[in-house]
Coordinates of C-alpha atoms in Angstrom, one line a residue:
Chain M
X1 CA -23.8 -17.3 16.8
X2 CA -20.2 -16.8 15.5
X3 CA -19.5 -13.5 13.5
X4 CA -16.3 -13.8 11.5
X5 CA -16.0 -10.6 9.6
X6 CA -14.7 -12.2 6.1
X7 CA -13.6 -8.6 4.4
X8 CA -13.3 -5.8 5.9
X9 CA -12.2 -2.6 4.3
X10 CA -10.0 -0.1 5.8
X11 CA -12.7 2.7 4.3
X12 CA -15.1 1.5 6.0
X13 CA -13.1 1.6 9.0
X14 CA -12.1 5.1 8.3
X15 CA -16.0 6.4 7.1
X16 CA -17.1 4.7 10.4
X17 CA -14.4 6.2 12.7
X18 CA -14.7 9.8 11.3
X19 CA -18.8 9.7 11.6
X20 CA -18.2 8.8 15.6
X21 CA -15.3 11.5 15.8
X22 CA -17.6 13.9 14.5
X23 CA -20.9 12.7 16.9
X24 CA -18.8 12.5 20.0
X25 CA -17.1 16.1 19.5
X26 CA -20.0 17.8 18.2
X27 CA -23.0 15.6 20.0
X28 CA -26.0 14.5 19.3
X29 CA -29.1 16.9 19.0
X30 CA -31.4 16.8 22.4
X31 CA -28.4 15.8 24.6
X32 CA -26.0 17.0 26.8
X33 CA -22.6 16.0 26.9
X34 CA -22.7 13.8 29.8
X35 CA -25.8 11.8 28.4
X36 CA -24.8 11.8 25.2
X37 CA -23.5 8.1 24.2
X38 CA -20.0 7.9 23.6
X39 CA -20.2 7.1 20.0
X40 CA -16.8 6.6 18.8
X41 CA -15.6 4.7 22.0
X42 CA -18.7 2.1 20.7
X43 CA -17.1 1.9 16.7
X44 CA -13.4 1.9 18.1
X45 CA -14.7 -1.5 20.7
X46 CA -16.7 -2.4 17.6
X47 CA -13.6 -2.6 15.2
X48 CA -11.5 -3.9 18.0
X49 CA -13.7 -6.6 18.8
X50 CA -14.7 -7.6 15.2
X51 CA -12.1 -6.1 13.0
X52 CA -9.4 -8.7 13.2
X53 CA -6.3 -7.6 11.5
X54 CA -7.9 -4.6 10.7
X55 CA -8.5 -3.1 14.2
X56 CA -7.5 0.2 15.2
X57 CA -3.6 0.5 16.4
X58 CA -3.2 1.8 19.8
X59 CA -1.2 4.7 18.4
X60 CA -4.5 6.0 16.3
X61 CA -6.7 5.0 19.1
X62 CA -4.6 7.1 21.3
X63 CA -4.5 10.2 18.8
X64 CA -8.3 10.0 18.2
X65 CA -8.5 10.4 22.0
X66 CA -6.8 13.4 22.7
X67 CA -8.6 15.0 19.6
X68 CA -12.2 14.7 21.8
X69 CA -10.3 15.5 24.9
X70 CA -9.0 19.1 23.1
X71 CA -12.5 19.6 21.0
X72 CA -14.9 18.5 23.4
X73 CA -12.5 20.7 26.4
X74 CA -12.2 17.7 28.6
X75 CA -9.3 16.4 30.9
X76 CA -6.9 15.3 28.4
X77 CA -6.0 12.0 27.8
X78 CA -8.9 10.7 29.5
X79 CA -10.5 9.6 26.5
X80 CA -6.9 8.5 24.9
X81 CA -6.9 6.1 28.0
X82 CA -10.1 5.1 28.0
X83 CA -9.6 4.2 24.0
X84 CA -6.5 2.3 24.8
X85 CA -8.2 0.1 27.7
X86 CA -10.9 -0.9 25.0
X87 CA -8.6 -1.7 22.5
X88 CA -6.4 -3.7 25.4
X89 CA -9.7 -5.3 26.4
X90 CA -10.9 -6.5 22.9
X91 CA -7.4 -8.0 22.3
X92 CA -7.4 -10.2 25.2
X93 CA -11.5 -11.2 24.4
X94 CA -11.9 -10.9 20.9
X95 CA -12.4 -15.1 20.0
X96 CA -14.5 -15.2 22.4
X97 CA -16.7 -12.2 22.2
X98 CA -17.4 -13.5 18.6
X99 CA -18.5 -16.9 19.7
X100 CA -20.7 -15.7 21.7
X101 CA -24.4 -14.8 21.5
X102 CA -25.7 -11.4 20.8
X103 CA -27.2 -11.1 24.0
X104 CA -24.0 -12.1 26.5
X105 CA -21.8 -9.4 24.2
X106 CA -24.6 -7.1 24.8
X107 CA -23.3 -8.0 28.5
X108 CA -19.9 -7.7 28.1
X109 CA -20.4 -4.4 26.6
X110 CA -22.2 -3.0 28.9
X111 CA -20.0 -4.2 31.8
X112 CA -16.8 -3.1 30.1
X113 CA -17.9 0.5 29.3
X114 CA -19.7 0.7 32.8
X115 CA -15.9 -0.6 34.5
X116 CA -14.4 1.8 32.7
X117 CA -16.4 4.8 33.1
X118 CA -16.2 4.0 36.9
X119 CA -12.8 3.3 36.6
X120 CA -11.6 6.4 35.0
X121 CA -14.2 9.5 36.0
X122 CA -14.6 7.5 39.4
X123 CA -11.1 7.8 39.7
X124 CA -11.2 11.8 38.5
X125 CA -13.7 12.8 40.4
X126 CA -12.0 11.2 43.5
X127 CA -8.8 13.3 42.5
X128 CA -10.8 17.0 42.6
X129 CA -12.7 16.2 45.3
X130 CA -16.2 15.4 43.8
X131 CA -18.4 12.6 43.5
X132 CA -18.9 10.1 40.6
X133 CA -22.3 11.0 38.5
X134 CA -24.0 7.3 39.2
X135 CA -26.7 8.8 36.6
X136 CA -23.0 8.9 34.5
X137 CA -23.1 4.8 34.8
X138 CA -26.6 4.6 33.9
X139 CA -26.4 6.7 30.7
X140 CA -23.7 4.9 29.8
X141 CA -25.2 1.6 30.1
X142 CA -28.2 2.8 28.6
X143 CA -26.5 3.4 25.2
X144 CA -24.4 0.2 25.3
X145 CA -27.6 -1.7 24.6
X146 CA -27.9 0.2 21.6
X147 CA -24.9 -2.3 20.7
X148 CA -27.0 -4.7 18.7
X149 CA -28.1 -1.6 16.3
X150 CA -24.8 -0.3 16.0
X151 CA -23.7 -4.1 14.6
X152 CA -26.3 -4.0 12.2
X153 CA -25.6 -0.7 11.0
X154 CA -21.9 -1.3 10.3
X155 CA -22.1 -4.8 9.6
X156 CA -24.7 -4.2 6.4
X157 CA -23.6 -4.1 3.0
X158 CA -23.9 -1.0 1.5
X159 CA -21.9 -1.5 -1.5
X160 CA -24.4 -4.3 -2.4
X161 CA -27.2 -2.2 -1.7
X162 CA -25.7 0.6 -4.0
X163 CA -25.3 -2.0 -7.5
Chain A
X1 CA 5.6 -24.8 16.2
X2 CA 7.8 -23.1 18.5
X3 CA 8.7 -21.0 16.2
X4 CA 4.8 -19.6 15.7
X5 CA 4.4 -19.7 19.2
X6 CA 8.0 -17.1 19.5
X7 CA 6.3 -14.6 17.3
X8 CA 3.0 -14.5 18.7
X9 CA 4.6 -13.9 22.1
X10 CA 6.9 -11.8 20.7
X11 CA 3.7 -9.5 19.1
X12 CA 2.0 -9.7 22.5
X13 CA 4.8 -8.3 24.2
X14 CA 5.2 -5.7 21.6
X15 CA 1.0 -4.9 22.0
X16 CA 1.5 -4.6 26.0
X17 CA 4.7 -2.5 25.5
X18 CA 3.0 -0.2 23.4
X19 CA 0.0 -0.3 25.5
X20 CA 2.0 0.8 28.9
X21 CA 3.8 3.8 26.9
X22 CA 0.7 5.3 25.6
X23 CA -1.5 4.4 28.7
X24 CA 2.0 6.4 30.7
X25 CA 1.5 9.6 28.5
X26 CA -2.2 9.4 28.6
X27 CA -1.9 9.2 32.5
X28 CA 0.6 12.2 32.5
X29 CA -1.0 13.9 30.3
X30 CA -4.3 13.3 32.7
X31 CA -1.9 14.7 35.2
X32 CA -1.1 17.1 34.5
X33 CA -4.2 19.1 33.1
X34 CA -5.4 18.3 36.7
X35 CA -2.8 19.5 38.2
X36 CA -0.5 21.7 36.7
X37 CA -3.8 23.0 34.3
X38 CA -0.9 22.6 31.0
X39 CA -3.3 22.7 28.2
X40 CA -5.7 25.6 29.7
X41 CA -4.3 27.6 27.0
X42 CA -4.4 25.3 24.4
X43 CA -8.1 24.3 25.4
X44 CA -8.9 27.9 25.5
X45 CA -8.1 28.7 22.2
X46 CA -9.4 25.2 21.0
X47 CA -12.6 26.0 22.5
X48 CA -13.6 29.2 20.3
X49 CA -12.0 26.5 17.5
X50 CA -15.4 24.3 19.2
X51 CA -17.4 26.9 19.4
X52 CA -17.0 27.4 15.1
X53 CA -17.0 23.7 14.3
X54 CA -20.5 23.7 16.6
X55 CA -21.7 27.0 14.6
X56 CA -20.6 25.3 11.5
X57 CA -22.5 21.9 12.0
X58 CA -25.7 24.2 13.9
X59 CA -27.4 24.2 11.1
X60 CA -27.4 20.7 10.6
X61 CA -28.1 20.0 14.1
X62 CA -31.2 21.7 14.1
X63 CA -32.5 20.4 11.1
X64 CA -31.9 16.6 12.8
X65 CA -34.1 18.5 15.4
X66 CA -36.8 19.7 13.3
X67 CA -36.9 16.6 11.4
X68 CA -37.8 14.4 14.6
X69 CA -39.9 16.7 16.4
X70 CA -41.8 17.2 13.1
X71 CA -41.8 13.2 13.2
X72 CA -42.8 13.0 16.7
X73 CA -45.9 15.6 16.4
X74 CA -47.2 13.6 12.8
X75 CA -47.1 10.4 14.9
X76 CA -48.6 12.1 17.2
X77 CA -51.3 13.7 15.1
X78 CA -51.9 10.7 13.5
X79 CA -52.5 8.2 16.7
X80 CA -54.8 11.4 17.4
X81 CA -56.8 11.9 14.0
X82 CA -57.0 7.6 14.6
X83 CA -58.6 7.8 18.0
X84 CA -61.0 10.6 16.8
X85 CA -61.8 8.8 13.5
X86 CA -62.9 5.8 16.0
X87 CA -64.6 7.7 18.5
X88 CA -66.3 9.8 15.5
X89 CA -67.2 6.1 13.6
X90 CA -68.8 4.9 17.4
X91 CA -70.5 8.2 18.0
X92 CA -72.3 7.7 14.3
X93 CA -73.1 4.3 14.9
X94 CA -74.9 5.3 18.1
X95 CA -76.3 8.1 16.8
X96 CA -78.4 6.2 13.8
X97 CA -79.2 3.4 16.5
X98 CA -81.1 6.2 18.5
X99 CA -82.8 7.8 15.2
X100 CA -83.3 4.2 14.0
X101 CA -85.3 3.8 17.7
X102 CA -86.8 7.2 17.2
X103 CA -88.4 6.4 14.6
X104 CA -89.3 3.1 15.1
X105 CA -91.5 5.0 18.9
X106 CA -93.0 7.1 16.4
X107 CA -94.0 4.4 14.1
X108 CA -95.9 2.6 16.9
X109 CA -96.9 5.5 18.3
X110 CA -99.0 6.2 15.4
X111 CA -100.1 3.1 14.8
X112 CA -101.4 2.8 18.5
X113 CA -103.4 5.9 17.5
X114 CA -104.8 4.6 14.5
X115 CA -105.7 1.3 16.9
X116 CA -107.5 3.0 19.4
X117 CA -109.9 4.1 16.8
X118 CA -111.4 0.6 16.3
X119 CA -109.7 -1.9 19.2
X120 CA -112.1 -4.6 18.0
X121 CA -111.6 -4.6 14.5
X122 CA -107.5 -4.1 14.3
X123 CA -104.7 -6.4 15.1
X124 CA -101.0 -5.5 15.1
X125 CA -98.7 -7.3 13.2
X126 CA -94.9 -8.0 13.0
X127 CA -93.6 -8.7 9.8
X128 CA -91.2 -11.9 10.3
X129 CA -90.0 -12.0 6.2
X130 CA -90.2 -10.1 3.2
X131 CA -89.4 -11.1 -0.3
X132 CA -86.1 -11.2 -1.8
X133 CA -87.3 -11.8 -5.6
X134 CA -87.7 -8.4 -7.7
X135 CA -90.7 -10.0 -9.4
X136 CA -93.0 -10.9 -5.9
X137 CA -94.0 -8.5 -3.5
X138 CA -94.8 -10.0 0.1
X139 CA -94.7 -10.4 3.2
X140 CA -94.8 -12.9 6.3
X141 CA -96.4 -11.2 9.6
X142 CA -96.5 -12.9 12.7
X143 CA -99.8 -12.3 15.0
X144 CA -101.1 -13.1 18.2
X145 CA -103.3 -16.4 18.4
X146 CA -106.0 -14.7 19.7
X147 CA -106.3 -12.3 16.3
X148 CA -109.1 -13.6 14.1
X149 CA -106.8 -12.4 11.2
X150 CA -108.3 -14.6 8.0
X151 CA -107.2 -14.6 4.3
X152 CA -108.6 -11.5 2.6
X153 CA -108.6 -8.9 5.6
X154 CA -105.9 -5.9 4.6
X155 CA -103.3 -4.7 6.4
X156 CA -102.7 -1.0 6.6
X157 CA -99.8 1.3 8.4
X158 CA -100.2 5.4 8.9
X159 CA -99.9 6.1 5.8
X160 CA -102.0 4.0 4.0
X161 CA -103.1 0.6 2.5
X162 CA -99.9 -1.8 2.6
X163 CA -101.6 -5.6 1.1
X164 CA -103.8 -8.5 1.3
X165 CA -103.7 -11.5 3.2
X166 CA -103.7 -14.2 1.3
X167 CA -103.4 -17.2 4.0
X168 CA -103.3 -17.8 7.1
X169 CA -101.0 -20.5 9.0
X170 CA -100.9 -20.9 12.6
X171 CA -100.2 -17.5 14.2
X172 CA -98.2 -16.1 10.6
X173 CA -100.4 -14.7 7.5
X174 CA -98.6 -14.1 4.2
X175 CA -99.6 -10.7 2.8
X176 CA -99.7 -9.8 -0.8
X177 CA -98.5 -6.4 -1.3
X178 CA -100.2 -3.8 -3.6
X179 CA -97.5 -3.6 -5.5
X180 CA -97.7 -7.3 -6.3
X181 CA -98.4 -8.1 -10.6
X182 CA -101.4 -9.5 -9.4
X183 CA -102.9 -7.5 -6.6
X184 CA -105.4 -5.2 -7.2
X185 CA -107.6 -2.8 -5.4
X186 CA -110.9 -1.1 -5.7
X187 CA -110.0 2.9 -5.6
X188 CA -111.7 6.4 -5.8
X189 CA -109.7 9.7 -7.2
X190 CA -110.2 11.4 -3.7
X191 CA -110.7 14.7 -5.6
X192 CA -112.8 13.9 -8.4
X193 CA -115.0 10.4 -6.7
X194 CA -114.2 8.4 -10.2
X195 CA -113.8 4.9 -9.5
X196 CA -111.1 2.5 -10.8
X197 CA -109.3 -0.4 -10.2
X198 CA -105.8 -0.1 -9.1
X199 CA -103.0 -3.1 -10.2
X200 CA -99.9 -3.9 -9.1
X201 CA -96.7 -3.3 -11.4
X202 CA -94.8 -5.7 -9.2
X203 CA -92.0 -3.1 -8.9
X204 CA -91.6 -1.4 -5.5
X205 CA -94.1 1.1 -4.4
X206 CA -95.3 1.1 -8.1
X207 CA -98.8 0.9 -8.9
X208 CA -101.1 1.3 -12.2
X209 CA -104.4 2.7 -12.3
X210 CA -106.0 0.7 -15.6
X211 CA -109.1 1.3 -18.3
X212 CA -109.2 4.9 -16.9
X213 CA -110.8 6.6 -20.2
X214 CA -108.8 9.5 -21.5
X215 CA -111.1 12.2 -20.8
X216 CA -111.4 11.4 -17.1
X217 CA -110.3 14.1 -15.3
X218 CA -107.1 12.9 -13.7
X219 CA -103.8 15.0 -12.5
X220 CA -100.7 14.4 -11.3
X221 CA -100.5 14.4 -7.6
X222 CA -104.3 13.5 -7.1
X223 CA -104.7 10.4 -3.9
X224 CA -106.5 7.5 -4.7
X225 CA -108.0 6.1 -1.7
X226 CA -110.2 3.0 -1.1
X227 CA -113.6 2.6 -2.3
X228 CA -115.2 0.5 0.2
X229 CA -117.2 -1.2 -1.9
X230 CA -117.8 -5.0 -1.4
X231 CA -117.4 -4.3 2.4
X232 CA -114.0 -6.0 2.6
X233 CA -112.5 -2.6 3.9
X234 CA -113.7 0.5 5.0
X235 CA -113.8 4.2 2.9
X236 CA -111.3 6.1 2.5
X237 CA -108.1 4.6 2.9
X238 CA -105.3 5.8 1.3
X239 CA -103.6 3.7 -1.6
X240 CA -101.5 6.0 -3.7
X241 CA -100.4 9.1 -5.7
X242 CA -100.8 9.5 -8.9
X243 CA -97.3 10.2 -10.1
X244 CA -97.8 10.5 -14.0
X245 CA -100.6 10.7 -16.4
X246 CA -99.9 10.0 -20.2
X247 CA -101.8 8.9 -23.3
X248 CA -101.7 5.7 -24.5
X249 CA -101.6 5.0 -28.2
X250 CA -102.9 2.1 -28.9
X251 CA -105.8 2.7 -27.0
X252 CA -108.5 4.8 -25.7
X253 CA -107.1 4.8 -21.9
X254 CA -105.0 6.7 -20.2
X255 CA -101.5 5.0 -18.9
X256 CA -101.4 6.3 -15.0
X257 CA -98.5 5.2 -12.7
X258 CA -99.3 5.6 -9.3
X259 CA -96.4 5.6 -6.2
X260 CA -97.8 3.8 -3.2
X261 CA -98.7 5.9 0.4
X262 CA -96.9 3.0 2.0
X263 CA -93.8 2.1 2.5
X264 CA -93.5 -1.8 4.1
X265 CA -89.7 -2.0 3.4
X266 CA -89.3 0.4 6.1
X267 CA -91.6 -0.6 8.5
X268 CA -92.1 -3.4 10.7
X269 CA -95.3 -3.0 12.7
X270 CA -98.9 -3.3 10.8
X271 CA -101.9 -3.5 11.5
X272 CA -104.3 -5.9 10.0
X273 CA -108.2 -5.0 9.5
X274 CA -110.2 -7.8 10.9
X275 CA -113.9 -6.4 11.6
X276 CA -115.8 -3.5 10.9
X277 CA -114.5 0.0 10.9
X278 CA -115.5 3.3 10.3
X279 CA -115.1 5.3 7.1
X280 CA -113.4 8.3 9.2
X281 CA -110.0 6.1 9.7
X282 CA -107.6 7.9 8.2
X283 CA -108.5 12.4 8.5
X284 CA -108.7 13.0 4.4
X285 CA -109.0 16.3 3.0
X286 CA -110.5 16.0 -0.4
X287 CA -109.0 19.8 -1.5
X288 CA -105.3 17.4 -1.7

C-alpha cells in the first residue's frame, strides 16, 4: 500500500544517481542506445516520487541532463528537459503515487515516460523532418515495468545486510 | 494557518519559476543544436572523450557479457543434460522390460520343448507365491483343473529338478523346494553312478549331499542327477553341482555342498511331472 520512505540518505541518493549516470552514458551490454532503458531518468522519477525532501533539485536534474546529452552525443538539453518534466511531474503526484498500489504506479510510470518520450522525440523528429520510432514507445514502456525491480533494489537495506 | 498556506505557495511558485527558466534554456539549448548545430564542436571533441570512457569501461562490458552468455549456455546445458538424463532413464527402463520379456520367450520356449517330450505326463505351472522367510523354501503354483497334479509329483524347469509337491488345493499345489531343511532327494554322481541322498540346507540354491564315505570318489564340479529309483520320477534329472568337497572331522564322511541346477527365484513357469516319462528328458553327457 502506502510507501513512506522514513530515512533517506543523501549517499544513497548520490551512489544511486552516479550508477544510472554511468548505465545511461555508457549502456547496457546487448543493447543499443535506442533500446537501452533510460536508467537514470527511472532513479531521478524514483527519488522524485519517493524521496520527499530529499529529491533531486531541478538545477542538478538539469545538469545531469546535459551531461548524457554531451556524452551520449545527443540533441542537447533533451534529456535536461525531459529530467525536469519528471521531476515537475512527481511534485504535482508524489502523495498520491505513494498511496497507491504497486500495480497503478506501474501505470503511471509507464504512461508518464511513454508521454514524454512522445512528447519530446515526437516533437524532434517532427522538427528534422522524420518520423517518431513507435518501436521507441514500446522499448520504453517495456523497461518501465521493470519499475517494481528497480523499487526493490533501491528500497533494500544494504547497511543492515552489511552488520 | 494562513501563514503555512503563504509559504507553501510561496515554494510552489518558486518550484514553477525555476522550472520555466531551466525548461527555457533546455529548450534553447534544444534549439539551437538543431538549428544553429552550436555544440558540434563541443560534441565532437566530447565524442573521442566517449569513445575513451567506452574503451575504459570495454572491459567490463564484456565481462557482464561473458558472464550471462556463460549463464545462458549452463542453463541451457543443464535443461539439456536433464532431458537426456530422462530420456536415457526411459530408454533403460524400456530396454530391461524387453530383455526382461526376452527372457521370459525363451524360458517358455524351452519349457514347451521339454513338454513336447511327454504331453501326457507334464503340466505347466505358474508360480502365484514364494516364501518370504530365510528359513522355508516354497512355493505356490497355480495349475489348470484339468492337471491331475497330486502331492508327491516334482516339478522341474530346463535346468533341472526345482521341488516337491507337497499338497494340493483346488487348482494351487504348494511345492517344497530342494533347498528346503527338510527336502531330500534320491541322487546319482552322473560321472561316477554312486548313489546318495541329497538334503536341503534351507539356504537358497544350497544343497548337501550326506553319509557320502570319504573315499568315494567325488570332485568338485561333478552333476548329481536323479536316480529314479522308487519310480516317483524318471532318470536322469539334473539336481545339482557339487560345489565343494571337504573332510569332516568328527566323522568318517565327507562334508559336500552342492549349488542347485535350478533357479525358481527367477523363473515363473514350471512344469510339474504327473505320469510316466522317459529317462532321455533332459540330453546328459556323463564326460561333465
Amino acid at each position: 500500500m502506502a510507501v513512506f520512505i522514513q530515512r533517506v540518505s543523501n549517499k544513497k541518493i548520490a551512489a544511486s544517481i552516479i550508477i544510472g549516470l554511468i548505465i545511461s552514458c555508457v549502456g547496457l551490454p546487448g543493447l543499443s542506445f535506442s533500446t537501452a532503458p533510460d536508467v537514470l531518468a527511472l532513479i531521478i522519477f524514483y527519488w522524485a516520487m519517493l524521496g520527499g525532501d530529499n529529491r533531486p533539485r531541478l538545477g542538478t536534474v538539469f545538469l545531469l541532463g546535459l551531461i548524457v546529452d554531451f556524452l551520449g552525443g545527443q540533441i542537447i538539453g533533451l534529456h535536461a528537459l525531459k529530467y525536469l518534466f519528471l521531476v515537475a511531474v512527481a511534485v504535482k503526484f508524489d502523495n498520491r503515487f505513494r498511496m497507491s498500489a504497486r500495480l497503478n504506479r506501474v501505470a503511471f510510470v509507464i504512461a508518464t515516460f511513454v508521454a514524454l518520450e512522445a512528447i519530446l522525440y515526437g516533437l524532434v523528429a517532427s522538427y528534422v523532418g522524420a518520423f517518431m520510432d513507435i518501436n521507441q514507445l514500446v522499448m520504453v514502456a517495456a523497461w518501465c515495468i521493470t519499475w517494481p525491480f528497480l523499487e526493490f533494489i533501491i528500497e533494500k537495506n544494504y547497511a543492515r545486510v552489511d552488520k | 494557518m494562513p501563514l503555512a498556506s503563504n509559504t507553501i505557495k510561496g515554494d510552489r511558485l518558486r518550484f514553477y519559476i525555476k522550472l520555466l527558466v531551466y525548461s527555457t534554456i533546455a529548450l534553447s539549448l534544444v534549439f539551437l543544436d538543431l538549428k544553429q548545430h552550436t555544440f558540434a564542436p563541443v560534441k565532437e571533441k566530447l565524442s573521442s572523450l566517449e569513445v575513451v570512457v567506452n574503451e575504459s569501461f570495454r572491459p567490463l562490458k564484456d565481462w557482464l557479457e561473458d558472464f550471462s552468455s556463460h549463464f545462458a549456455s549452463n542453463v541451457e546445458l543443464v535443461r539439456e543434460n536433464e532431458e537426456l538424463k530422462n530420456a536415457q532413464i526411459y530408454s533403460e527402463v524400456r530396454l530391461q522390460k524387453l530383455a526382461s520379456i526376452e527372457r521370459r520367450l525363451e524360458e517358455l520356449q524351452s519349457l514347451l520343448k521339454l513338454r513336447n517330450q511327454s504331453p501326457n505326463g507334464m503340466h505347466a505351472v505358474t508360480v502365484i507365491a514364494a516364501s518370504n522367510s530365510p528359513y522355508d523354501q516354497w512355493l505356490r503354483v497355480q495349475f489348470t483343473r484339468e492337471a491331475p497334479i497330486k502331492p508327491g509329483d516334482y516339478l522341474v524347469e530346463t535346468k533341472g529338478l526345482v521341488g516337491q509337491v507337497i499338497s494340493v488345493e483346488d487348482a494351487q499345489a504348494f511345492v517344497r523346494l530342494v533347498s528346503d531343511q527338510r527336502a531330500s532327494v534320491h541322487v546319482q554322481v552322473l560321472r561316477t553312478g554312486f548313489r546318495a541322498v541329497l538334503f536341503g540346507r534351507g539356504k537358497y540354491n544350497s544343497l548337501e549331499l550326506k553319509f557320502v564315505p570319504e573315499e568315494v570318489d567325488i570332485k568338485v564340479d561333478d552333476i548329481l542327477v536323479t536316480t529314479g529309483m522308487g519310480g516317483r520320477h524318471p532318470y536322469g534329472i539334473p539336481v545339482g553341482k557339487v560345489i565343494s568337497v571337504d573332510p569332516d572331522r568328527t566323522s568318517t564322511f565327507s562334508r559336500i555342498i552342492v549349488q542347485s541346477l535350478a533357479s525358481p527365484s527367477s523363473t515363473n513357469s514350471f512344469i510339474a511331472l504327473t505320469g510316466p516319462i522317459g529317462d532321455d528328458l533332459y540330453p546328459l553327457d556323463k564326460s561333465k
